[in-house]
XYZ file of C-alpha atoms in Angstrom:
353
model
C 0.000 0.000 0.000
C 1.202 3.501 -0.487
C 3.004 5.526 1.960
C 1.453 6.671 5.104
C 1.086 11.111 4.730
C 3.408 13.145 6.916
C 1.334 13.988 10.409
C -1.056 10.955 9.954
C -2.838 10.091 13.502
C -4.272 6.701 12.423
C -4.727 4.421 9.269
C -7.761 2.314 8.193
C -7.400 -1.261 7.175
C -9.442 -3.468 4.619
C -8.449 -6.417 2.785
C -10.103 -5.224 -0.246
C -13.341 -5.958 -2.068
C -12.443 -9.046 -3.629
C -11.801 -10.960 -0.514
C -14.926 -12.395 0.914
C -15.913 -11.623 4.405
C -12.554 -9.421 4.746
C -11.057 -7.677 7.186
C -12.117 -3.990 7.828
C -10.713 -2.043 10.532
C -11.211 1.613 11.047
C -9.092 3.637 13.361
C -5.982 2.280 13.965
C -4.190 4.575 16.271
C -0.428 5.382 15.003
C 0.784 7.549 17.975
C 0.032 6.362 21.452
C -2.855 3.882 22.107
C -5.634 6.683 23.312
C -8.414 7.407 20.898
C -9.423 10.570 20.410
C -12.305 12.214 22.384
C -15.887 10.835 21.856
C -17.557 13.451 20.983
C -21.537 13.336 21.283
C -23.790 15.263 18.541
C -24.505 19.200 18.489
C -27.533 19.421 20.122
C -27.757 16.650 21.721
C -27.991 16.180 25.023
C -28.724 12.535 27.231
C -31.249 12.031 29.804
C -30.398 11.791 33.328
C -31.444 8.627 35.282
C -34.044 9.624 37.455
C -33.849 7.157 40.392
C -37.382 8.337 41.739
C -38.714 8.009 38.246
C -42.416 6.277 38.076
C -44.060 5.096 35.132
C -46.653 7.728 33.106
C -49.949 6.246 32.387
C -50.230 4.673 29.305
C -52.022 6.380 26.311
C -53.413 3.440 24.080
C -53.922 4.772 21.097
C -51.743 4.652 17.395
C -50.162 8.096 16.330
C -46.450 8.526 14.454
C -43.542 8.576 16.733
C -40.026 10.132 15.296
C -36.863 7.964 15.942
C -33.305 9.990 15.439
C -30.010 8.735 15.300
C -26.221 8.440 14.962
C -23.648 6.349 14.786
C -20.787 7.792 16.138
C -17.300 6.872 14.812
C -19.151 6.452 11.680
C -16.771 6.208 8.551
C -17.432 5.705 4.426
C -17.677 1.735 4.310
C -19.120 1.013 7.453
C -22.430 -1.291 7.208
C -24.759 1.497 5.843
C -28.035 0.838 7.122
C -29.350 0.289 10.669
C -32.517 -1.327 11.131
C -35.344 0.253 13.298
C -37.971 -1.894 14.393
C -41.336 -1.204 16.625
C -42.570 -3.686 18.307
C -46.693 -4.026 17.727
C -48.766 -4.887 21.091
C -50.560 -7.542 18.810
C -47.893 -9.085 16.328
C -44.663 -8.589 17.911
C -41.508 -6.700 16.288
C -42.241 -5.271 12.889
C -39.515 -6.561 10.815
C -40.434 -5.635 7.053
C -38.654 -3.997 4.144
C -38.921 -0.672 5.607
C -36.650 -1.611 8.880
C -34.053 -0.364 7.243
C -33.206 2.978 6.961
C -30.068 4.228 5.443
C -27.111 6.532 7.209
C -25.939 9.656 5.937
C -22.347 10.272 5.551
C -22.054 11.617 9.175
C -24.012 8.827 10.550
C -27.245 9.742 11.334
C -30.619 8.536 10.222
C -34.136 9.715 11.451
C -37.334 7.953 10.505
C -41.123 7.998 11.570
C -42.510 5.049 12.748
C -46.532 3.793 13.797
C -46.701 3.120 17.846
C -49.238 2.147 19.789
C -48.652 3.861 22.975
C -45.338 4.078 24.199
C -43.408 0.830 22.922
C -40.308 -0.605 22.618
C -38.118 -0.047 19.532
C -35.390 -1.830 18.664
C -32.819 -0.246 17.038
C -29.988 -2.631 15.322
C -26.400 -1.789 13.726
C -23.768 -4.303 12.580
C -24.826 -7.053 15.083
C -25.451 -5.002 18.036
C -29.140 -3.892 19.217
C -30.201 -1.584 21.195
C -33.470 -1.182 22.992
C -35.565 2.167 23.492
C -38.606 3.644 23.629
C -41.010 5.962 21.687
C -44.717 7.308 22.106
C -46.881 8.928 20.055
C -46.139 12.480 19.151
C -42.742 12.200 20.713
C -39.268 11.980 19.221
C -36.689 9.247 20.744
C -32.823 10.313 19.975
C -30.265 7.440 20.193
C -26.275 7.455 20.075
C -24.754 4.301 19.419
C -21.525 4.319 20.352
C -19.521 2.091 18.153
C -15.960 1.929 19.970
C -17.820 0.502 23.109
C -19.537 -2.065 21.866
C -16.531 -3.191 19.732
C -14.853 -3.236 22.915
C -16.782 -4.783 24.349
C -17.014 -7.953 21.972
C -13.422 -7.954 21.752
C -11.762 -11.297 22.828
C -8.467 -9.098 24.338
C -10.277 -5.879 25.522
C -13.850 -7.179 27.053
C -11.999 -6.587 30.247
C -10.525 -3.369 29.821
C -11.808 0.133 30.907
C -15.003 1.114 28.867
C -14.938 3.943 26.348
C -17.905 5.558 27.623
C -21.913 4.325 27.666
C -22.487 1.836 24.548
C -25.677 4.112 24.313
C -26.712 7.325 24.763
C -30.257 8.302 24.619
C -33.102 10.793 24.908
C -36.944 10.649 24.823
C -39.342 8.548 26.510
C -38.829 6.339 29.426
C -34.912 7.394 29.452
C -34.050 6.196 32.692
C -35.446 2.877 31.984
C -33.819 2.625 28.810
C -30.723 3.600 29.944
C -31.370 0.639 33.225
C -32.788 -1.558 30.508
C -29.592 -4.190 30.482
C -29.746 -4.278 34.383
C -33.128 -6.228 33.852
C -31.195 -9.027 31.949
C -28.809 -9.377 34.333
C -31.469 -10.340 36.780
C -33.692 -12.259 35.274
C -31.344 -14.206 33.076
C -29.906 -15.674 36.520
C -33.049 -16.588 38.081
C -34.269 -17.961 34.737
C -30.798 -20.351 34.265
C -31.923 -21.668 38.024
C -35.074 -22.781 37.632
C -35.839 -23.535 34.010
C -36.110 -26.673 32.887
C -33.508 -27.594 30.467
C -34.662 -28.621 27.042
C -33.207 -31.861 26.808
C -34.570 -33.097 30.494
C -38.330 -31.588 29.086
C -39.972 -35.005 28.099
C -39.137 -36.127 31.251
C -40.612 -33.653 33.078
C -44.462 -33.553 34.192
C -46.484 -30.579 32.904
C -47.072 -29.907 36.454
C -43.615 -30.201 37.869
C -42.926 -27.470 34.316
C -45.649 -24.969 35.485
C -44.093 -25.177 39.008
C -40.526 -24.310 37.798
C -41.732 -21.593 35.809
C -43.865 -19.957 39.665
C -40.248 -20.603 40.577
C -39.164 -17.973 38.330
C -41.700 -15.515 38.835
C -41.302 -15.784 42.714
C -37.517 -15.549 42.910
C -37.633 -12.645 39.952
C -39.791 -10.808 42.125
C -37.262 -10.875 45.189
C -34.367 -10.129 42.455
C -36.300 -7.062 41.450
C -37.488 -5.550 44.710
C -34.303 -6.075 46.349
C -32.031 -4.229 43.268
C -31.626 -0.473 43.072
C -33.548 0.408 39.899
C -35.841 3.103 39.884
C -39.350 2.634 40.431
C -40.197 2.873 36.856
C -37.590 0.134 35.785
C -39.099 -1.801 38.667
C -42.423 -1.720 37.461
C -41.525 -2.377 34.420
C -39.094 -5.610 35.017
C -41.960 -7.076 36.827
C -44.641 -6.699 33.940
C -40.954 -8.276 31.935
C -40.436 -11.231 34.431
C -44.428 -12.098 34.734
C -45.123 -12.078 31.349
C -42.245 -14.256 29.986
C -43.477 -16.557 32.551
C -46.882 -16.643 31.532
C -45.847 -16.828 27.990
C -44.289 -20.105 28.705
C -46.575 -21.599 29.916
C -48.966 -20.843 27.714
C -46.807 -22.123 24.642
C -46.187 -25.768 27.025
C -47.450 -27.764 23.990
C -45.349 -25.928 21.608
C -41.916 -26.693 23.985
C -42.428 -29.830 24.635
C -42.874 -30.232 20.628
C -39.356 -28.526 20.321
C -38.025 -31.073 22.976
C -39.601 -34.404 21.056
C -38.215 -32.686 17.874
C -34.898 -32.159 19.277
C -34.550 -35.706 20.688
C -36.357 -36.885 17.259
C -35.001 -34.901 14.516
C -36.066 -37.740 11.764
C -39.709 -38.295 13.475
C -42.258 -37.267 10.547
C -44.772 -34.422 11.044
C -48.008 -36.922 11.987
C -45.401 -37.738 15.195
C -44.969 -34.053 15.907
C -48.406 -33.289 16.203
C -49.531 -36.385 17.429
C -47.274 -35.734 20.500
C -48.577 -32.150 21.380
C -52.124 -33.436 20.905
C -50.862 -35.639 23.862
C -49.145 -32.960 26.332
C -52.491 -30.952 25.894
C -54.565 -33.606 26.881
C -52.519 -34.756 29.925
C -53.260 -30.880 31.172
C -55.624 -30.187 34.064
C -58.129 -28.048 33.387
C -56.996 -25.091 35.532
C -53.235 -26.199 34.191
C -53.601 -22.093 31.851
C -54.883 -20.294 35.485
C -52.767 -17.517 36.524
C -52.289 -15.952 40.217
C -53.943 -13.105 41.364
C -50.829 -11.295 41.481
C -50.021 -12.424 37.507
C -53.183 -11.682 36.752
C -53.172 -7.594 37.970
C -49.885 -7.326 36.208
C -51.463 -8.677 33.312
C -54.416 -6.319 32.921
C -51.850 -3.612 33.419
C -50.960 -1.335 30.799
C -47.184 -1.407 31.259
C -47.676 -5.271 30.250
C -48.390 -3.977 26.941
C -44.351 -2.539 26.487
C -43.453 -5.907 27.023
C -41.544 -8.872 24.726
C -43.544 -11.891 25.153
C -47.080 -9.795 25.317
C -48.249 -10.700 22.065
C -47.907 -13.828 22.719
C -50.178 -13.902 25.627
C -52.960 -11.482 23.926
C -52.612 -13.919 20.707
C -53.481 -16.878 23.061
C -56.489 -15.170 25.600
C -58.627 -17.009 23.027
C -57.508 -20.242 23.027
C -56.273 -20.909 26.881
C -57.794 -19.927 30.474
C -56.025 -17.929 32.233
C -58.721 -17.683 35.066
C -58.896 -13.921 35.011
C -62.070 -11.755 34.766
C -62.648 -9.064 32.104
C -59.725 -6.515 31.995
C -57.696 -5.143 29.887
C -55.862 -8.360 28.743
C -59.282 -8.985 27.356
C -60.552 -5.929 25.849
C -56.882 -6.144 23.956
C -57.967 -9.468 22.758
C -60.623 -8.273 21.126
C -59.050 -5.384 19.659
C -56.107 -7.353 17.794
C -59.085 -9.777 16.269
C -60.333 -6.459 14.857
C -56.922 -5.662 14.280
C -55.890 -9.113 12.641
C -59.075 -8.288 10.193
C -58.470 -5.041 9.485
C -54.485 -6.055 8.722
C -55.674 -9.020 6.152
C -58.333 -7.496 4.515
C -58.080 -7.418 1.205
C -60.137 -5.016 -1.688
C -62.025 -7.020 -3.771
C -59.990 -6.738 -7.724
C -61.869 -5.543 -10.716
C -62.230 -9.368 -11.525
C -64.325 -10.304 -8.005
C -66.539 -7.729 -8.551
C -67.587 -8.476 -11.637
């Protein structure tokens, strides 16, 4: 390669188009192993973490929500797209052909989006994901901070000082946002504890399955009361920790399935089914039925923001859950309006004639 110019502070590498799946590296220091200053956006400015923060009430209703960005570090090669995706109360993360919006040379991107009340968006650049938040009306601004989270999947550096916050962010919810990973690292422990491995599922009663999962919910509870998140991350990592829980048990046909495929990967499909027909008729009848406790965060609206909640709306229909009318119900019979409204189709030219 040609000489390096006189005064150069750092060189990037690339093996060259022609190599496939090549080395790129950007911002290799040549004089002393600091980096230069990371230097946020003009105008932008982060959200404090609000330890006595508590949850506003929850507006349900659909408006346009404005998502701005910017990769910082940013540099002409780089993956040039990151992928914004809302996640939809009734059908889960939104992942169509208009994720993806493009960067502009400095790195930022902006994009409006359809929410339903305030939900989670998940923003995703070369591998790494971020979660916020946005509400109608509202506009959510997100830094991702590229030398961090290289660092921080870096087999020789993982260990090393960080180079600031992996994200910096503004808009709604911000100090839950910016506590969001501090729900992971408590309920990924408790879940590891009590779960019921995979492979040992067939030989595990549905019963003794439903139990570990109460196992889960109990000890996530004491994880969560006893941490130091504010209120509002509180709240929130208990509508996160219920509703996974629920969620799993309401898909118990469906894992056992994955555990008979798993231990029968050349059973044919008649097998498959013919096993969860099985698990669903060894089920007591109040196998679905939810505590009291479960049951109030479920008919509460910060359930809604939640991962596994479409799961549990999509299923009010088909399983007890033992729970009166609420608002777990009234959503059920908004996404069947919803579902209809989504798959209905014009009739063509031809039909009506």
């Amino acid at each position: 390669f040609p000489p390096l110019k006189r005064g150069a502070k750092y060189v990037d590498f690339a093996e060259g188009p022609e190599v496939e799946r090549g080395w790129r590296i950007w911002g290799i220091q040549l004089k002393g192993d600091q980096l230069p200053e990371l230097r946020l956006p003009k105008g932008f400015k982060e959200a404090e973490v609000d330890k006595s923060a508590t949850l506003p009430g929850q507006e349900l209703r659909f408006g346009k929500t404005t998502i701005k960005g910017w990769v910082l570090d940013y540099k002409e090669g780089m993956p040039d797209k990151v992928s914004v995706m809302p996640y939809n109360p009734f059908t889960g993360l939104s992942m169509d052909k208009n994720s993806d919006v493009a960067l502009d040379a400095d790195g930022s991107f902006s994009c409006t989006l359809d929410v339903m009340g305030c939900a989670q968006v998940i923003v995703s650049y070369a591998d790494n994901t971020t979660t916020i938040f946005a509400a109608p009306d509202e506009v959510s601004e997100v830094c991702i901070n590229l030398r961090e989270l290289s660092r921080m999947r870096s087999k020789y550096h993982w260990e090393s000082e960080p180079y600031g916050k992996s994200v910096y962010y503004n808009g709604p919810l911000a100090s839950l946002v910016q506590e969001y990973k501090e729900i992971n690292s408590l309920l990924f422990p408790v879940q590891d504890k009590f779960a019921i491995p995979q492979a040992k599922i067939m030989e595990t009663s549905v019963e003794d399955y439903k139990a570990a999962q109460i196992n889960i919910w109990e000890a996530a509870k004491g994880a969560i009361g006893q941490s130091d998140l504010s209120p509002s991350t509180k709240e929130y990592a208990l509508a996160e920790a219920a509703t996974r829980v629920v969620s799993n048990i309401s898909q118990v046909s469906g894992n056992y399935v994955s555990a008979f495929f798993r231990a029968n990967p050349e059973a044919a499909r008649d097998e498959y089914v013919a096993y969860g027909q099985k698990i669903l008729k060894s089920l007591p009848s109040d196998y679905y039925v939810v505590t009291e406790e479960m049951a109030q965060v479920l008919n509460s609206p910060v359930a809604i923001m939640t991962n596994a909640y479409p799961t549990i709306v999509g299923s009010v229909n088909d399983v007890d859950f033992g729970m009166e009318d609420g608002l777990l119900k009234q959503m059920a019979k908004v996404r069947s309006i919803f579902s209809a409204l989504s798959e209905f189709q014009p009739l063509t030219e031809a039909q009506k004639e």
